[in-house]
Amino acid sequence: MKKTLRINQTAIELDLEPDTPLLWVLRDEVGLTGTKFGCGIAQCGACTVHLDGNPVRSCSLPFEAVPENSEITTIEALGEGGLHAVQRAWLEEQVPQCGYCQSGQIMSASALLETNTNPSDEEIDSAMNGNICRCGTYTRIKAAIKTASKS
């Protein structure tokens, strides 16, 4: 199946099996390895990217389901030209430990702040639901989102 996708603002023509997960398109075909494989069933959030501005789990989204010319944004493009406000807040609040879930967490948090610049605790919990951190840094993640919302 041939299709052109816009990945990090670059049009890329791809010819792949229709059921190829978007995660493998990004990692194996395009070489963008910042998006991580976690569970493979859209339950952990490590593979979160933006599809036309909305957070999606790329491990379970087949190539055929991604509309032609969709804009896909990965962690690599989030802070082009410098750190994104969420990335700065992540460092300020000392969120990372093992770091494996961080790209998915940051992509979900940045999508939230694009639509809600001052989220409540409940709105943060709802937006971040399904992003699992094995290190348990949820309190720092919430603090980082609140810090980023102020910038």
Coordinates of N, CA, C and O in Angstrom, one line a residue:
M1 N 0.9 -1.2 0.0 CA 0.0 0.0 0.0 C 0.9 1.2 0.0 O 1.7 1.4 0.9
K2 N 0.7 2.1 -1.0 CA 1.5 3.3 -1.1 C 0.7 4.5 -0.5 O -0.5 4.6 -0.7
K3 N 1.4 5.3 0.3 CA 0.8 6.5 0.9 C 1.8 7.5 1.3 O 3.0 7.1 1.6
T4 N 1.5 8.7 1.2 CA 2.4 9.8 1.7 C 1.9 10.3 3.0 O 0.7 10.6 3.2
L5 N 2.8 10.3 4.0 CA 2.5 10.9 5.3 C 3.4 12.1 5.5 O 4.5 12.1 5.0
R6 N 2.9 13.0 6.3 CA 3.8 14.1 6.7 C 4.3 13.8 8.1 O 3.5 13.9 9.1
I7 N 5.5 13.5 8.3 CA 6.1 13.1 9.5 C 7.1 14.2 9.9 O 8.1 14.5 9.2
N8 N 6.8 14.9 11.1 CA 7.6 16.0 11.5 C 7.8 17.0 10.4 O 9.0 17.5 10.2
Q9 N 6.8 17.4 9.8 CA 6.7 18.4 8.7 C 7.4 18.0 7.4 O 7.7 18.9 6.6
T10 N 7.7 16.8 7.2 CA 8.4 16.3 6.0 C 7.5 15.3 5.3 O 7.1 14.3 6.0
A11 N 7.2 15.5 4.1 CA 6.4 14.5 3.3 C 7.2 13.3 3.0 O 8.3 13.4 2.5
I12 N 6.7 12.1 3.4 CA 7.5 10.9 3.1 C 6.5 9.9 2.5 O 5.5 9.6 3.0
E13 N 6.9 9.4 1.3 CA 6.2 8.4 0.5 C 6.6 7.1 1.0 O 7.8 6.8 1.1
L14 N 5.6 6.3 1.4 CA 5.9 4.9 1.9 C 5.1 3.9 1.1 O 4.0 4.2 0.7
D15 N 5.7 2.7 1.0 CA 5.0 1.6 0.4 C 5.1 0.4 1.3 O 6.2 -0.2 1.4
L16 N 4.1 0.2 2.1 CA 4.2 -0.8 3.2 C 2.9 -1.7 3.2 O 1.9 -1.4 2.6
E17 N 3.1 -2.8 4.0 CA 1.9 -3.7 4.2 C 0.9 -2.8 5.0 O 1.2 -2.1 5.9
P18 N -0.4 -3.0 4.6 CA -1.4 -2.2 5.3 C -1.5 -2.3 6.8 O -1.9 -1.4 7.5
D19 N -1.2 -3.5 7.3 CA -1.3 -3.7 8.8 C 0.0 -3.4 9.6 O 0.0 -3.6 10.8
T20 N 0.9 -2.8 8.9 CA 2.2 -2.4 9.6 C 1.8 -1.3 10.7 O 1.2 -0.2 10.3
P21 N 2.1 -1.5 11.9 CA 1.8 -0.5 12.9 C 2.6 0.8 12.7 O 3.7 0.8 12.2
L22 N 1.9 2.0 12.9 CA 2.6 3.2 12.7 C 3.9 3.3 13.5 O 4.9 3.9 13.0
L23 N 4.0 2.7 14.7 CA 5.2 2.7 15.5 C 6.4 2.1 14.6 O 7.5 2.7 14.6
W24 N 6.1 1.0 13.9 CA 7.2 0.4 13.1 C 7.5 1.2 11.9 O 8.7 1.3 11.4
V25 N 6.5 1.9 11.4 CA 6.8 2.9 10.3 C 7.8 3.9 10.7 O 8.8 4.2 10.1
L26 N 7.5 4.5 11.9 CA 8.3 5.6 12.4 C 9.7 5.1 12.8 O 10.7 5.7 12.4
R27 N 9.8 4.0 13.5 CA 11.1 3.5 13.9 C 11.9 2.8 12.8 O 13.1 3.1 12.6
D28 N 11.3 1.9 12.1 CA 12.0 1.0 11.2 C 12.2 1.6 9.8 O 13.2 1.4 9.1
E29 N 11.1 2.3 9.3 CA 11.1 2.8 8.0 C 11.7 4.2 7.9 O 12.3 4.6 6.9
V30 N 11.4 5.0 8.9 CA 11.8 6.4 8.9 C 13.0 6.7 9.8 O 13.7 7.7 9.6
G31 N 13.3 5.8 10.7 CA 14.5 5.9 11.6 C 14.3 6.8 12.8 O 15.3 7.3 13.3
L32 N 13.1 7.1 13.2 CA 12.8 8.0 14.3 C 12.6 7.1 15.5 O 11.5 6.5 15.7
T33 N 13.6 6.9 16.3 CA 13.6 5.9 17.4 C 13.2 6.5 18.8 O 13.2 5.8 19.8
G34 N 12.8 7.8 18.8 CA 12.4 8.4 20.1 C 11.1 7.8 20.6 O 10.8 7.8 21.8
T35 N 10.2 7.4 19.7 CA 8.9 6.8 20.1 C 9.2 5.3 20.5 O 9.8 4.6 19.7
K36 N 8.8 4.9 21.6 CA 9.2 3.6 22.2 C 8.1 2.6 22.1 O 6.9 2.9 22.1
F37 N 8.5 1.3 22.0 CA 7.6 0.2 22.0 C 7.5 -0.2 23.5 O 8.5 -0.5 24.2
G38 N 6.3 -0.3 24.0 CA 6.1 -0.7 25.4 C 5.4 -2.0 25.5 O 5.9 -3.1 25.8
C39 N 4.1 -2.0 25.2 CA 3.2 -3.2 25.4 C 2.7 -3.8 24.1 O 2.4 -5.0 24.0
G40 N 2.6 -3.0 23.0 CA 2.1 -3.5 21.8 C 0.6 -3.6 21.7 O 0.0 -4.0 20.7
I41 N -0.1 -3.2 22.8 CA -1.6 -3.2 22.8 C -2.3 -1.9 23.2 O -3.4 -1.9 23.7
A42 N -1.5 -0.8 23.1 CA -2.1 0.5 23.3 C -2.5 0.7 24.8 O -3.4 1.5 25.1
Q43 N -1.8 0.1 25.7 CA -2.2 0.2 27.1 C -1.2 1.0 28.0 O -1.6 1.4 29.0
C44 N 0.0 1.2 27.5 CA 1.0 1.8 28.4 C 1.4 3.2 28.0 O 1.9 4.0 28.8
G45 N 1.2 3.6 26.7 CA 1.4 5.0 26.3 C 2.8 5.3 25.9 O 3.1 6.4 25.4
A46 N 3.7 4.4 25.9 CA 5.1 4.7 25.6 C 5.3 5.1 24.1 O 6.2 5.8 23.7
C47 N 4.3 4.6 23.3 CA 4.4 4.8 21.8 C 3.6 6.1 21.4 O 3.3 6.2 20.2
T48 N 3.2 6.9 22.3 CA 2.3 8.0 21.9 C 3.0 9.0 21.0 O 4.1 9.5 21.3
V49 N 2.3 9.4 19.9 CA 2.7 10.4 19.0 C 1.4 11.3 18.7 O 0.3 10.9 19.2
H50 N 1.6 12.4 18.0 CA 0.5 13.2 17.7 C 0.1 12.9 16.2 O 1.0 12.9 15.3
L51 N -1.2 12.7 16.0 CA -1.7 12.5 14.6 C -2.7 13.7 14.4 O -3.7 13.7 15.1
D52 N -2.3 14.6 13.5 CA -3.1 15.8 13.3 C -3.4 16.5 14.7 O -4.5 17.0 14.9
G53 N -2.4 16.5 15.5 CA -2.5 17.3 16.8 C -3.1 16.5 18.0 O -3.1 16.9 19.1
N54 N -3.6 15.3 17.7 CA -4.2 14.5 18.8 C -3.3 13.3 19.2 O -2.6 12.7 18.3
P55 N -3.2 13.0 20.5 CA -2.3 11.9 20.9 C -2.9 10.6 20.5 O -4.1 10.4 20.7
V56 N -2.1 9.7 19.9 CA -2.5 8.4 19.5 C -1.5 7.4 19.9 O -0.3 7.7 20.0
R57 N -1.9 6.2 20.1 CA -1.0 5.1 20.4 C -0.5 4.5 19.1 O -1.3 3.8 18.4
S58 N 0.7 4.7 18.7 CA 1.2 4.2 17.4 C 1.4 2.7 17.3 O 1.5 2.2 16.2
C59 N 1.5 2.0 18.4 CA 1.8 0.6 18.3 C 0.6 -0.2 17.8 O 0.7 -1.3 17.3
S60 N -0.6 0.4 17.9 CA -1.8 -0.4 17.5 C -2.6 0.3 16.4 O -3.6 -0.1 16.0
L61 N -2.0 1.4 15.8 CA -2.6 2.1 14.7 C -2.0 1.6 13.4 O -0.8 1.9 13.1
P62 N -2.7 0.8 12.6 CA -2.1 0.3 11.3 C -1.9 1.4 10.3 O -2.7 2.4 10.2
F63 N -0.9 1.2 9.5 CA -0.6 2.1 8.4 C -1.8 2.5 7.5 O -2.1 3.6 7.2
E64 N -2.6 1.5 7.2 CA -3.8 1.7 6.4 C -4.8 2.6 7.0 O -5.6 3.3 6.3
A65 N -4.8 2.8 8.4 CA -5.8 3.6 9.1 C -5.4 5.0 9.2 O -6.1 5.9 9.7
V66 N -4.1 5.3 8.8 CA -3.6 6.7 8.9 C -4.0 7.4 7.6 O -3.5 7.0 6.6
P67 N -4.8 8.5 7.7 CA -5.2 9.1 6.5 C -4.0 9.7 5.7 O -3.1 10.2 6.3
E68 N -4.1 9.7 4.4 CA -3.1 10.2 3.5 C -2.8 11.7 3.9 O -3.8 12.4 4.2
N69 N -1.6 12.1 3.9 CA -1.1 13.4 4.2 C -1.4 13.9 5.6 O -1.4 15.1 5.9
S70 N -1.7 12.9 6.5 CA -1.8 13.3 7.9 C -0.5 13.8 8.5 O 0.5 13.5 8.0
E71 N -0.6 14.7 9.4 CA 0.6 15.3 10.1 C 0.8 14.5 11.3 O 0.0 14.5 12.2
I72 N 2.0 13.8 11.3 CA 2.4 13.0 12.5 C 3.6 13.8 13.1 O 4.5 14.1 12.4
T73 N 3.5 14.0 14.4 CA 4.6 14.6 15.1 C 5.1 13.7 16.2 O 4.3 13.1 17.0
T74 N 6.4 13.5 16.2 CA 7.0 12.6 17.2 C 7.8 13.4 18.2 O 8.0 14.7 18.0
I75 N 8.3 12.8 19.2 CA 9.1 13.5 20.2 C 10.3 14.2 19.6 O 10.7 15.3 20.1
E76 N 10.9 13.7 18.5 CA 12.0 14.4 17.9 C 11.7 15.8 17.4 O 12.6 16.6 17.4
A77 N 10.5 16.0 17.0 CA 10.1 17.4 16.5 C 9.5 18.3 17.5 O 9.3 19.4 17.2
L78 N 9.2 17.7 18.6 CA 8.4 18.5 19.6 C 9.2 19.8 20.0 O 8.6 20.8 20.2
G79 N 10.5 19.6 20.3 CA 11.2 20.8 20.7 C 12.2 21.4 19.7 O 13.2 21.8 20.1
E80 N 11.8 21.3 18.4 CA 12.7 21.8 17.4 C 13.0 23.3 17.7 O 12.1 24.1 18.0
G81 N 14.3 23.6 17.6 CA 14.7 25.0 17.9 C 14.9 25.2 19.4 O 15.1 26.4 19.8
G82 N 14.9 24.2 20.2 CA 15.0 24.4 21.6 C 14.0 23.5 22.3 O 13.2 22.9 21.7
L83 N 14.1 23.4 23.6 CA 13.2 22.5 24.4 C 11.8 23.1 24.4 O 11.6 24.3 24.5
H84 N 10.8 22.2 24.2 CA 9.4 22.5 24.4 C 9.2 22.8 25.9 O 9.9 22.4 26.7
A85 N 8.1 23.6 26.2 CA 7.8 24.0 27.6 C 7.7 22.7 28.4 O 8.1 22.7 29.6
V86 N 7.1 21.7 27.9 CA 6.9 20.5 28.7 C 8.2 19.8 28.9 O 8.5 19.3 30.1
Q87 N 9.1 19.8 28.0 CA 10.4 19.2 28.2 C 11.2 20.0 29.2 O 11.9 19.4 30.1
R88 N 11.1 21.3 29.2 CA 11.8 22.1 30.2 C 11.3 21.8 31.6 O 12.0 21.6 32.5
A89 N 9.9 21.7 31.7 CA 9.3 21.4 33.0 C 9.7 20.0 33.5 O 9.9 19.8 34.7
W90 N 9.8 19.1 32.5 CA 10.2 17.7 32.9 C 11.5 17.7 33.6 O 11.7 17.1 34.6
L91 N 12.5 18.5 33.1 CA 13.8 18.6 33.7 C 13.7 19.4 35.0 O 14.3 19.0 36.0
E92 N 13.0 20.5 35.0 CA 12.9 21.3 36.2 C 12.3 20.5 37.4 O 12.7 20.6 38.5
E93 N 11.3 19.7 37.1 CA 10.6 18.9 38.2 C 11.3 17.6 38.4 O 10.8 16.8 39.2
Q94 N 12.4 17.3 37.7 CA 13.2 16.1 37.8 C 12.3 14.8 37.7 O 12.3 13.9 38.5
V95 N 11.5 14.8 36.6 CA 10.6 13.7 36.3 C 11.3 12.4 35.9 O 11.1 11.3 36.5
P96 N 12.3 12.4 35.0 CA 12.8 11.1 34.5 C 13.6 10.3 35.5 O 14.3 10.9 36.3
Q97 N 13.3 9.0 35.5 CA 14.1 8.1 36.2 C 14.7 7.1 35.2 O 15.8 7.4 34.6
C98 N 14.0 6.1 34.9 CA 14.6 5.2 33.9 C 14.4 5.8 32.5 O 15.2 5.6 31.6
G99 N 13.4 6.6 32.3 CA 13.2 7.4 31.1 C 12.5 6.7 30.0 O 12.1 7.3 29.0
Y100 N 12.2 5.4 30.1 CA 11.6 4.7 29.0 C 10.2 5.3 28.6 O 9.9 5.4 27.4
C101 N 9.4 5.6 29.5 CA 8.0 6.1 29.2 C 8.0 7.6 28.8 O 7.0 8.1 28.4
Q102 N 9.1 8.3 29.0 CA 9.1 9.7 28.9 C 8.6 10.3 27.6 O 7.9 11.3 27.6
S103 N 9.0 9.8 26.4 CA 8.5 10.4 25.2 C 7.0 10.3 25.1 O 6.4 11.3 24.7
G104 N 6.4 9.2 25.4 CA 5.0 9.1 25.4 C 4.3 10.0 26.4 O 3.3 10.6 26.1
Q105 N 4.9 10.1 27.6 CA 4.3 10.9 28.6 C 4.3 12.4 28.1 O 3.4 13.1 28.3
I106 N 5.5 12.8 27.6 CA 5.6 14.2 27.1 C 4.7 14.5 26.0 O 4.1 15.6 25.9
M107 N 4.5 13.5 25.1 CA 3.6 13.8 23.9 C 2.2 13.9 24.4 O 1.4 14.7 23.9
S108 N 1.8 13.1 25.4 CA 0.4 13.2 25.9 C 0.2 14.5 26.6 O -0.8 15.2 26.5
A109 N 1.2 14.9 27.4 CA 1.1 16.2 28.2 C 1.1 17.4 27.2 O 0.3 18.3 27.5
S110 N 1.9 17.4 26.2 CA 2.0 18.5 25.3 C 0.6 18.6 24.5 O 0.2 19.7 24.3
A111 N 0.0 17.5 24.2 CA -1.3 17.5 23.5 C -2.3 18.1 24.4 O -3.2 18.9 24.0
L112 N -2.3 17.8 25.7 CA -3.2 18.3 26.6 C -3.1 19.8 26.7 O -4.1 20.6 26.6
L113 N -1.9 20.3 26.8 CA -1.6 21.8 27.0 C -1.9 22.5 25.7 O -2.1 23.7 25.8
E114 N -1.9 21.9 24.6 CA -2.3 22.5 23.3 C -3.8 22.9 23.3 O -4.2 23.9 22.7
T115 N -4.6 22.1 24.0 CA -6.1 22.3 24.0 C -6.6 22.9 25.3 O -7.7 23.4 25.4
N116 N -5.7 22.8 26.4 CA -6.1 23.3 27.7 C -4.9 23.9 28.4 O -4.1 23.1 28.9
T117 N -4.8 25.2 28.4 CA -3.5 25.8 28.9 C -3.5 25.9 30.4 O -2.4 26.2 31.0
N118 N -4.6 25.5 31.1 CA -4.6 25.6 32.6 C -5.4 24.4 33.1 O -6.5 24.6 33.7
P119 N -5.0 23.2 32.9 CA -5.8 22.0 33.3 C -5.8 21.8 34.8 O -4.9 22.1 35.5
S120 N -7.0 21.3 35.3 CA -7.1 21.0 36.7 C -6.4 19.6 36.9 O -6.1 18.9 36.0
D121 N -6.3 19.2 38.2 CA -5.8 17.9 38.5 C -6.6 16.8 37.8 O -6.0 15.9 37.3
E122 N -7.9 16.9 37.8 CA -8.7 15.9 37.2 C -8.5 15.8 35.7 O -8.5 14.8 35.1
E123 N -8.4 17.0 35.1 CA -8.1 17.0 33.6 C -6.8 16.4 33.3 O -6.6 15.7 32.3
I124 N -5.8 16.7 34.1 CA -4.5 16.1 33.9 C -4.6 14.6 34.0 O -4.1 13.8 33.2
D125 N -5.2 14.1 35.1 CA -5.4 12.7 35.3 C -6.1 12.0 34.1 O -5.7 10.9 33.7
S126 N -7.1 12.7 33.6 CA -7.9 12.1 32.5 C -7.0 12.0 31.2 O -7.0 11.0 30.6
A127 N -6.3 13.1 30.9 CA -5.4 13.2 29.7 C -4.3 12.2 29.8 O -3.9 11.7 28.8
M128 N -3.8 12.0 31.0 CA -2.6 11.1 31.2 C -2.9 9.7 31.5 O -2.1 8.8 31.5
N129 N -4.2 9.4 31.6 CA -4.7 8.1 31.9 C -4.2 7.1 30.8 O -4.3 7.4 29.6
G130 N -3.6 6.0 31.2 CA -3.1 5.1 30.2 C -1.6 5.3 29.9 O -1.0 4.5 29.1
N131 N -1.0 6.3 30.4 CA 0.4 6.5 30.3 C 1.1 5.9 31.6 O 0.9 6.5 32.6
I132 N 1.7 4.8 31.4 CA 2.2 4.1 32.6 C 3.7 4.4 32.8 O 4.5 4.4 31.9
C133 N 4.0 4.7 34.1 CA 5.4 4.9 34.5 C 5.7 3.9 35.5 O 5.2 3.9 36.6
R134 N 6.6 3.0 35.2 CA 7.0 1.9 36.1 C 7.7 2.4 37.3 O 7.8 1.8 38.4
C135 N 8.4 3.6 37.1 CA 9.1 4.2 38.2 C 8.2 4.9 39.2 O 8.7 5.3 40.3
G136 N 7.0 5.2 38.8 CA 6.0 5.8 39.7 C 6.2 7.3 39.9 O 5.9 7.8 41.0
T137 N 6.6 8.0 38.9 CA 6.9 9.5 39.0 C 5.6 10.3 38.7 O 5.7 11.5 38.3
Y138 N 4.4 9.8 39.0 CA 3.2 10.5 38.7 C 3.0 11.8 39.3 O 2.5 12.8 38.7
T139 N 3.5 12.0 40.5 CA 3.4 13.2 41.2 C 4.3 14.3 40.6 O 3.8 15.4 40.3
R140 N 5.5 13.9 40.1 CA 6.3 14.8 39.4 C 5.8 15.1 38.0 O 6.0 16.2 37.5
I141 N 5.2 14.1 37.4 CA 4.6 14.3 36.1 C 3.6 15.4 36.1 O 3.5 16.4 35.4
K142 N 2.7 15.3 37.1 CA 1.6 16.3 37.3 C 2.2 17.6 37.6 O 1.8 18.7 37.1
A143 N 3.2 17.7 38.5 CA 3.9 19.0 38.8 C 4.5 19.6 37.5 O 4.4 20.8 37.3
A144 N 5.1 18.8 36.7 CA 5.7 19.3 35.4 C 4.7 19.8 34.5 O 4.9 20.9 33.9
I145 N 3.5 19.2 34.4 CA 2.4 19.7 33.5 C 2.0 21.0 34.1 O 1.8 22.0 33.3
K146 N 1.8 21.1 35.3 CA 1.4 22.4 35.9 C 2.5 23.5 35.7 O 2.1 24.6 35.4
T147 N 3.7 23.1 35.8 CA 4.8 24.1 35.6 C 4.8 24.5 34.1 O 4.9 25.7 33.8
A148 N 4.6 23.6 33.2 CA 4.6 23.9 31.8 C 3.4 24.8 31.4 O 3.5 25.6 30.5
S149 N 2.3 24.6 32.1 CA 1.1 25.4 31.8 C 1.3 26.8 32.1 O 0.6 27.7 31.6
K150 N 2.3 27.1 33.0 CA 2.5 28.5 33.4 C 3.4 29.2 32.5 O 3.6 30.5 32.6
S151 N 4.1 28.5 31.5 CA 5.0 29.1 30.6 C 4.5 29.4 29.3 O 3.4 29.0 28.9

